[in-house]
Tab-separated table of C-alpha atoms and ligand atoms in Angstrom:
chain	number	residue	atom	x	y	z
A	1	UNK	CA	8.151	-44.952	-24.021
A	2	UNK	CA	10.539	-47.048	-24.858
A	3	UNK	CA	12.894	-48.019	-21.923
A	4	UNK	CA	16.763	-48.115	-23.060
A	5	UNK	CA	18.196	-50.253	-20.887
A	6	UNK	CA	22.009	-50.034	-20.314
A	7	UNK	CA	24.259	-52.417	-22.582
A	8	UNK	CA	25.210	-54.536	-19.433
A	9	UNK	CA	21.663	-54.392	-17.717
A	10	UNK	CA	21.286	-57.487	-16.206
A	11	UNK	CA	18.632	-59.479	-16.082
A	12	UNK	CA	17.726	-59.063	-13.428
A	13	UNK	CA	17.258	-54.988	-13.524
A	14	UNK	CA	15.193	-55.849	-16.917
A	15	UNK	CA	12.750	-58.272	-15.006
A	16	UNK	CA	12.287	-55.281	-12.183
A	17	UNK	CA	11.666	-52.615	-15.256
A	18	UNK	CA	9.340	-55.027	-16.423
A	19	UNK	CA	7.512	-54.692	-13.725
A	20	UNK	CA	7.609	-51.002	-12.630
A	21	UNK	CA	6.241	-50.905	-16.425
A	22	UNK	CA	3.188	-52.590	-14.547
A	23	UNK	CA	2.971	-50.848	-11.842
A	24	UNK	CA	2.405	-47.856	-13.296
A	25	UNK	CA	-1.023	-49.263	-14.886
A	26	UNK	CA	1.402	-49.977	-18.563
A	27	UNK	CA	1.977	-52.956	-20.224
A	28	UNK	CA	5.856	-54.397	-21.304
A	29	UNK	CA	6.887	-55.844	-23.951
A	30	UNK	CA	10.784	-57.132	-23.573
A	31	UNK	CA	12.559	-56.478	-26.536
A	32	UNK	CA	16.062	-58.049	-26.320
A	33	UNK	CA	18.366	-56.735	-29.347
A	34	UNK	CA	21.527	-57.564	-30.614
A	35	UNK	CA	22.522	-54.705	-29.132
A	36	UNK	CA	20.810	-53.622	-25.734
A	37	UNK	CA	17.126	-54.697	-24.272
A	38	UNK	CA	14.307	-52.048	-24.399
A	39	UNK	CA	11.232	-52.328	-23.340
A	40	UNK	CA	8.509	-50.637	-24.554
A	41	UNK	CA	5.535	-49.724	-22.159
A	42	UNK	CA	2.726	-49.596	-24.293
A	43	UNK	CA	-0.607	-47.656	-22.079
A	44	UNK	CA	-1.623	-44.330	-21.575
A	45	UNK	CA	1.258	-42.096	-20.338
A	46	UNK	CA	1.535	-39.503	-18.109
A	47	UNK	CA	3.944	-37.125	-17.628
A	48	UNK	CA	5.390	-38.045	-14.277
A	49	UNK	CA	6.177	-41.749	-15.467
A	50	UNK	CA	9.484	-40.782	-17.683
A	51	UNK	CA	11.015	-39.740	-14.667
A	52	UNK	CA	9.896	-42.327	-12.856
A	53	UNK	CA	11.438	-44.979	-15.120
A	54	UNK	CA	14.197	-43.240	-15.980
A	55	UNK	CA	15.949	-43.049	-12.391
A	56	UNK	CA	15.552	-47.374	-12.833
A	57	UNK	CA	18.838	-49.636	-11.910
A	58	UNK	CA	20.476	-50.169	-15.613
A	59	UNK	CA	18.303	-47.477	-17.391
A	60	UNK	CA	19.985	-45.559	-19.985
A	61	UNK	CA	17.208	-43.563	-21.435
A	62	UNK	CA	13.095	-43.509	-21.801
A	63	UNK	CA	12.273	-41.952	-25.091
A	64	UNK	CA	8.886	-41.258	-26.724
A	65	UNK	CA	7.843	-43.865	-29.300
A	66	UNK	CA	6.452	-41.571	-31.859
A	67	UNK	CA	5.504	-44.005	-34.247
A	68	UNK	CA	1.202	-44.297	-33.972
A	69	UNK	CA	2.444	-48.332	-33.439
A	70	UNK	CA	4.890	-49.202	-31.408
A	71	UNK	CA	5.844	-53.012	-30.374
A	72	UNK	CA	6.175	-53.348	-34.698
A	73	UNK	CA	8.327	-50.191	-35.334
A	74	UNK	CA	11.419	-49.889	-35.545
A	75	UNK	CA	11.938	-47.227	-32.989
A	76	UNK	CA	11.368	-50.495	-30.338
A	77	UNK	CA	13.687	-52.833	-32.013
A	78	UNK	CA	15.664	-51.553	-35.084
A	79	UNK	CA	17.471	-55.158	-35.786
A	80	UNK	CA	14.535	-56.803	-38.797
A	81	UNK	CA	12.127	-59.800	-36.904
A	82	UNK	CA	13.090	-62.942	-38.655
A	83	UNK	CA	9.635	-65.442	-37.855
A	84	UNK	CA	10.537	-69.291	-37.880
A	85	UNK	CA	8.025	-71.277	-38.087
A	86	UNK	CA	8.523	-75.330	-38.510
A	87	UNK	CA	10.644	-75.486	-42.532
A	88	UNK	CA	10.183	-71.389	-42.489
A	89	UNK	CA	12.258	-69.011	-42.475
A	90	UNK	CA	11.074	-65.217	-43.285
A	91	UNK	CA	13.488	-62.036	-42.341
A	92	UNK	CA	17.300	-61.538	-41.435
A	93	UNK	CA	18.645	-61.987	-45.098
A	94	UNK	CA	16.521	-65.533	-45.557
A	95	UNK	CA	13.143	-65.625	-47.957
A	96	UNK	CA	10.875	-67.845	-47.456
A	97	UNK	CA	9.140	-69.397	-49.879
A	98	UNK	CA	4.955	-70.261	-49.284
A	99	UNK	CA	3.469	-72.114	-52.621
A	100	UNK	CA	0.569	-74.333	-52.558
A	101	UNK	CA	-2.879	-74.199	-53.946
A	102	UNK	CA	-5.277	-71.677	-53.437
A	103	UNK	CA	-7.807	-74.655	-51.959
A	104	UNK	CA	-7.009	-78.043	-50.621
A	105	UNK	CA	-9.178	-79.675	-53.296
A	106	UNK	CA	-8.276	-83.351	-51.845
A	107	UNK	CA	-5.421	-85.260	-50.844
A	108	UNK	CA	-3.641	-86.466	-54.058
A	109	UNK	CA	-4.022	-83.031	-54.826
A	110	UNK	CA	-2.287	-81.763	-51.781
A	111	UNK	CA	0.023	-83.978	-50.958
A	112	UNK	CA	1.526	-84.514	-54.946
A	113	UNK	CA	2.584	-80.072	-54.783
A	114	UNK	CA	3.667	-80.243	-51.232
A	115	UNK	CA	6.142	-82.962	-52.843
A	116	UNK	CA	6.222	-80.983	-56.009
A	117	UNK	CA	6.715	-77.704	-54.681
A	118	UNK	CA	9.714	-78.582	-52.149
A	119	UNK	CA	11.257	-80.373	-54.458
A	120	UNK	CA	11.431	-76.754	-56.349
A	121	UNK	CA	12.491	-75.084	-53.182
A	122	UNK	CA	9.284	-74.150	-50.878
A	123	UNK	CA	10.139	-73.871	-47.844
A	124	UNK	CA	5.913	-73.574	-46.909
A	125	UNK	CA	3.155	-75.534	-48.123
A	126	UNK	CA	0.267	-73.575	-48.646
A	127	UNK	CA	-3.810	-74.590	-49.323
A	128	UNK	CA	-7.047	-73.326	-48.168
A	129	UNK	CA	-10.051	-75.213	-46.288
A	130	UNK	CA	-11.759	-72.251	-44.801
A	131	UNK	CA	-12.215	-69.607	-47.592
A	132	UNK	CA	-13.226	-66.361	-47.953
A	133	UNK	CA	-15.351	-66.194	-51.466
A	134	UNK	CA	-17.150	-63.194	-53.195
A	135	UNK	CA	-20.081	-65.887	-53.698
A	136	UNK	CA	-22.244	-67.812	-50.973
A	137	UNK	CA	-22.463	-70.566	-53.681
A	138	UNK	CA	-18.805	-70.378	-55.089
A	139	UNK	CA	-16.511	-73.475	-52.960
A	140	UNK	CA	-16.245	-72.847	-49.866
A	141	UNK	CA	-13.512	-75.012	-48.696
A	142	UNK	CA	-13.340	-78.176	-47.288
A	143	UNK	CA	-12.726	-77.156	-43.791
A	144	UNK	CA	-11.881	-79.756	-41.043
A	145	UNK	CA	-11.266	-81.632	-43.685
A	146	UNK	CA	-8.754	-79.605	-45.358
A	147	UNK	CA	-7.319	-78.775	-42.602
A	148	UNK	CA	-6.819	-83.347	-41.600
A	149	UNK	CA	-5.325	-83.262	-45.960
A	150	UNK	CA	-3.191	-80.375	-44.710
A	151	UNK	CA	-1.605	-82.007	-41.554
A	152	UNK	CA	-0.722	-85.923	-43.904
A	153	UNK	CA	0.941	-82.783	-46.494
A	154	UNK	CA	2.850	-82.133	-43.215
A	155	UNK	CA	3.667	-86.010	-42.008
A	156	UNK	CA	4.986	-86.618	-45.297
A	157	UNK	CA	7.030	-83.722	-46.730
A	158	UNK	CA	7.731	-81.906	-43.727
A	159	UNK	CA	6.985	-78.550	-44.692
A	160	UNK	CA	5.608	-76.140	-42.831
A	161	UNK	CA	1.618	-75.319	-43.269
A	162	UNK	CA	-0.128	-72.177	-43.873
A	163	UNK	CA	-3.361	-71.717	-44.259
A	164	UNK	CA	-6.418	-68.978	-43.565
A	165	UNK	CA	-8.390	-68.910	-39.993
A	166	UNK	CA	-11.525	-66.810	-40.571
A	167	UNK	CA	-13.566	-66.651	-37.256
A	168	UNK	CA	-12.503	-66.664	-33.066
A	169	UNK	CA	-14.136	-69.645	-32.827
A	170	UNK	CA	-12.131	-71.546	-35.401
A	171	UNK	CA	-8.106	-70.587	-33.921
A	172	UNK	CA	-7.970	-74.048	-32.291
A	173	UNK	CA	-8.888	-76.108	-34.356
A	174	UNK	CA	-6.257	-74.401	-37.144
A	175	UNK	CA	-3.919	-74.448	-34.995
A	176	UNK	CA	-3.827	-77.804	-34.774
A	177	UNK	CA	-2.989	-78.780	-38.394
A	178	UNK	CA	-0.758	-75.414	-39.589
A	179	UNK	CA	2.341	-73.701	-38.164
A	180	UNK	CA	1.414	-69.884	-39.940
A	181	UNK	CA	-2.085	-68.141	-39.031
A	182	UNK	CA	-3.174	-66.684	-42.540
A	183	UNK	CA	-5.196	-63.435	-41.674
A	184	UNK	CA	-6.801	-62.803	-44.690
A	185	UNK	CA	-7.222	-59.819	-46.966
A	186	UNK	CA	-10.968	-59.731	-45.731
A	187	UNK	CA	-10.716	-59.544	-42.099
A	188	UNK	CA	-7.377	-57.469	-41.418
A	189	UNK	CA	-9.354	-55.643	-39.547
A	190	UNK	CA	-11.536	-58.139	-38.020
A	191	UNK	CA	-9.923	-56.677	-34.546
A	192	UNK	CA	-11.743	-60.326	-32.305
A	193	UNK	CA	-9.651	-62.166	-34.644
A	194	UNK	CA	-6.750	-60.210	-34.282
A	195	UNK	CA	-6.693	-60.651	-30.480
A	196	UNK	CA	-7.544	-63.827	-30.380
A	197	UNK	CA	-4.843	-64.602	-33.406
A	198	UNK	CA	-2.378	-62.439	-30.596
A	199	UNK	CA	-2.739	-65.324	-28.035
A	200	UNK	CA	-1.988	-67.949	-30.488
A	201	UNK	CA	1.649	-69.806	-29.985
A	202	UNK	CA	0.887	-69.552	-34.528
A	203	UNK	CA	2.875	-67.785	-36.467
A	204	UNK	CA	0.663	-65.006	-38.003
A	205	UNK	CA	0.817	-63.452	-42.033
A	206	UNK	CA	-1.321	-60.879	-41.887
A	207	UNK	CA	-2.497	-59.602	-45.195
A	208	UNK	CA	-2.916	-56.329	-46.634
A	209	UNK	CA	-6.656	-55.524	-46.771
A	210	UNK	CA	-7.434	-54.235	-50.243
A	211	UNK	CA	-8.785	-50.986	-49.268
A	212	UNK	CA	-6.151	-50.500	-46.462
A	213	UNK	CA	-3.437	-47.942	-45.809
A	214	UNK	CA	0.155	-49.355	-44.998
A	215	UNK	CA	-0.849	-47.149	-41.542
A	216	UNK	CA	-3.751	-49.476	-41.027
A	217	UNK	CA	-2.057	-52.811	-41.478
A	218	UNK	CA	0.346	-51.954	-39.348
A	219	UNK	CA	-1.885	-51.101	-36.660
A	220	UNK	CA	-3.564	-54.295	-37.160
A	221	UNK	CA	-0.522	-56.234	-36.606
A	222	UNK	CA	0.395	-54.239	-33.448
A	223	UNK	CA	-3.612	-56.049	-32.387
A	224	UNK	CA	-1.356	-59.335	-32.755
A	225	UNK	CA	1.803	-58.089	-31.023
A	226	UNK	CA	-0.002	-56.463	-28.222
A	227	UNK	CA	-1.746	-59.901	-28.004
A	228	UNK	CA	1.944	-61.142	-26.782
A	229	UNK	CA	2.840	-63.290	-30.391
A	230	UNK	CA	5.614	-61.590	-31.657
A	231	UNK	CA	6.168	-64.100	-35.261
A	232	UNK	CA	3.628	-61.819	-37.585
A	233	UNK	CA	4.661	-61.182	-40.900
A	234	UNK	CA	2.848	-58.968	-43.367
A	235	UNK	CA	1.664	-59.593	-46.692
A	236	UNK	CA	1.358	-57.252	-49.435
A	237	UNK	CA	-1.606	-58.932	-51.274
A	238	UNK	CA	-2.341	-55.523	-53.858
A	239	UNK	CA	-5.105	-52.988	-53.213
A	240	UNK	CA	-8.216	-51.375	-55.207
A	241	UNK	CA	-7.246	-49.155	-56.999
A	242	UNK	CA	-9.457	-47.629	-60.507
A	243	UNK	CA	-6.466	-49.839	-62.794
A	244	UNK	CA	-8.817	-52.481	-63.971
A	245	UNK	CA	-6.418	-54.448	-65.954
A	246	UNK	CA	-4.778	-56.951	-63.655
A	247	UNK	CA	-6.959	-58.506	-60.099
A	248	UNK	CA	-5.586	-55.932	-57.929
A	249	UNK	CA	-2.283	-53.616	-58.675
A	250	UNK	CA	0.123	-54.625	-56.466
A	251	UNK	CA	2.679	-51.354	-55.060
A	252	UNK	CA	5.943	-52.941	-54.881
A	253	UNK	CA	6.985	-49.748	-52.786
A	254	UNK	CA	5.464	-51.376	-49.817
A	255	UNK	CA	8.180	-53.908	-49.025
A	256	UNK	CA	11.738	-50.967	-49.025
A	257	UNK	CA	8.535	-48.202	-47.166
A	258	UNK	CA	7.931	-51.078	-44.585
A	259	UNK	CA	11.409	-52.612	-43.898
A	260	UNK	CA	11.911	-48.289	-42.588
A	261	UNK	CA	9.097	-48.638	-40.482
A	262	UNK	CA	9.312	-52.407	-38.861
A	263	UNK	CA	11.116	-54.703	-37.979
A	264	UNK	CA	8.754	-57.027	-39.198
A	265	UNK	CA	9.175	-59.114	-42.572
A	266	UNK	CA	7.355	-58.182	-45.741
A	267	UNK	CA	6.126	-61.120	-47.745
A	268	UNK	CA	4.854	-60.185	-51.112
A	269	UNK	CA	1.623	-62.099	-53.079
A	270	UNK	CA	2.175	-61.781	-56.428
A	271	UNK	CA	-0.818	-64.246	-57.192
A	272	UNK	CA	-3.458	-62.337	-56.276
A	273	UNK	CA	-1.451	-58.981	-56.385
A	274	UNK	CA	-1.549	-59.590	-60.282
A	275	UNK	CA	-4.551	-61.999	-61.099
A	276	UNK	CA	-2.684	-63.644	-64.316
A	277	UNK	CA	-0.592	-66.904	-64.158
A	278	UNK	CA	1.457	-64.982	-67.005
A	279	UNK	CA	2.438	-61.690	-63.887
A	280	UNK	CA	3.006	-63.613	-61.465
A	281	UNK	CA	6.767	-64.743	-62.626
A	282	UNK	CA	7.875	-61.219	-62.800
A	283	UNK	CA	6.362	-59.654	-60.209
A	284	UNK	CA	7.870	-62.438	-57.978
A	285	UNK	CA	11.033	-61.738	-59.314
A	286	UNK	CA	10.144	-57.657	-58.590
A	287	UNK	CA	9.578	-58.350	-55.232
A	288	UNK	CA	12.570	-60.369	-54.568
A	289	UNK	CA	14.381	-57.533	-55.678
A	290	UNK	CA	12.607	-54.869	-54.100
A	291	UNK	CA	13.890	-56.442	-50.748
A	292	UNK	CA	10.858	-58.679	-49.975
A	293	UNK	CA	11.359	-61.504	-47.272
A	294	UNK	CA	9.177	-64.018	-48.121
A	295	UNK	CA	7.206	-64.935	-51.393
A	296	UNK	CA	3.332	-66.335	-51.274
A	297	UNK	CA	2.540	-68.645	-54.727
A	298	UNK	CA	-0.401	-70.315	-56.010
A	299	UNK	CA	0.333	-73.598	-57.688
A	300	UNK	CA	-2.343	-75.775	-58.819
A	301	UNK	CA	-0.909	-79.688	-60.566
A	302	UNK	CA	-3.610	-78.423	-62.943
A	303	UNK	CA	-5.132	-74.657	-63.006
A	304	UNK	CA	-7.341	-75.288	-66.077
A	305	UNK	CA	-9.587	-77.390	-63.589
A	306	UNK	CA	-8.839	-75.911	-59.901
A	307	UNK	CA	-11.566	-75.341	-58.059
A	308	UNK	CA	-10.413	-71.649	-56.957
A	309	UNK	CA	-7.898	-68.895	-58.186
A	310	UNK	CA	-6.945	-71.155	-61.090
A	311	UNK	CA	-6.303	-67.816	-63.622
A	312	UNK	CA	-3.205	-67.029	-61.545
A	313	UNK	CA	-2.068	-70.667	-60.434
A	314	UNK	CA	1.278	-71.533	-61.684
A	315	UNK	CA	1.858	-75.234	-62.724
A	316	UNK	CA	4.595	-77.193	-61.920
A	317	UNK	CA	6.772	-76.206	-64.218
A	318	UNK	CA	6.093	-72.495	-63.980
A	319	UNK	CA	7.030	-72.385	-61.081
A	320	UNK	CA	10.162	-73.759	-61.265
A	321	UNK	CA	10.676	-71.391	-62.887
A	322	UNK	CA	10.315	-68.779	-60.769
A	323	UNK	CA	11.961	-69.994	-58.123
A	324	UNK	CA	15.368	-70.526	-60.696
A	325	UNK	CA	14.479	-66.245	-61.920
A	326	UNK	CA	14.335	-65.151	-57.789
A	327	UNK	CA	17.041	-67.645	-56.801
A	328	UNK	CA	19.225	-65.392	-59.349
A	329	UNK	CA	18.408	-62.546	-57.923
A	330	UNK	CA	18.404	-63.260	-54.188
A	331	UNK	CA	22.197	-64.076	-54.440
A	332	UNK	CA	22.975	-61.004	-55.904
A	333	UNK	CA	21.477	-59.413	-53.137
A	334	UNK	CA	22.904	-61.745	-50.819
A	335	UNK	CA	20.146	-63.199	-49.717
A	336	UNK	CA	19.155	-67.349	-48.963
A	337	UNK	CA	16.720	-68.690	-50.883
B	1	LIG	C1	-5.980	-66.963	-50.400
B	1	LIG	O1	-4.288	-66.425	-50.224
B	1	LIG	O2	-6.155	-67.552	-51.320
B	1	LIG	C2	-6.908	-64.844	-50.324
B	1	LIG	C3	-8.381	-65.513	-49.969
B	1	LIG	O3	-5.902	-64.592	-50.586
B	1	LIG	P1	-6.361	-62.988	-50.121
B	1	LIG	O4	-6.850	-62.903	-48.176
B	1	LIG	O5	-5.362	-62.338	-49.751
B	1	LIG	O6	-7.674	-62.811	-50.849
B	2	LIG	MN1	-6.233	-68.044	-53.521
């Protein structure tokens, strides 16, 4: 249910109603909107609860939440959410750009890349230290050493860091070195990981599983939101279909579709979404045209010699050109990029 407070409701009234919700055995999420404050009351609903809440001080009305996902829904919060994590801003008219290599390979690589993508307009640095690889014999990432290199890149450039966390027990360590915890496509439905990430102070980039529906993606986000972490970005990174000409199939209709259902910002990954360097610039531009709130793009100083995903990485020049192209479209749409 959503407890919609009156326009002039006081802080005391809001606190009182949040407490009433908890007393009924439901979880309360206070959402302060531009127009008014609402309290999402989540849990098993009983008939008497609605009347009990509707008669409370400062309450305008109590309405059911129709969507299966609750805190993520536009019913609860009509205004778009902007996620802010260090230098990165994503959503509500601002397009954030996260760029960097698939994997952190060495300190010189990550620091040089950080400087170059920042100069081209990126607002965050990506780089995997814990890598989920299909084969156990592939490069698995530099783990803690890689995280330390990301920290040094942040110190040098001021760029926010986005890096993947694969296991619940690694969350505290990764959180020490990053601004955004990336939950990878393979872990989208690792519910224990989602719960732990939901308790973190770091923002989260939740990638869509290649076989997950949009509803499953939103319900996965709901785990994180329900844990109390409101800084969640959803990422469309391509799904698996019968089509084999690209690594995954990148459905850009996801962007406006999600914007209809949720206030959470959407980030598109044209690198994993296509799996081919030459397709990335156009699909990045198309994502901006479709209304994306952010992009995550793999950039490597020497893609041919990358330790992972070189075939879909841009070099510096290609990234600069992609940024120019995307910025033109963002300008037409009246967005900041
Ligand atoms: C990545 O970002 O390098 C990555 C492994 O992405 P995904 O989880 O989308 O495959
Ligand atoms: Mn990759």
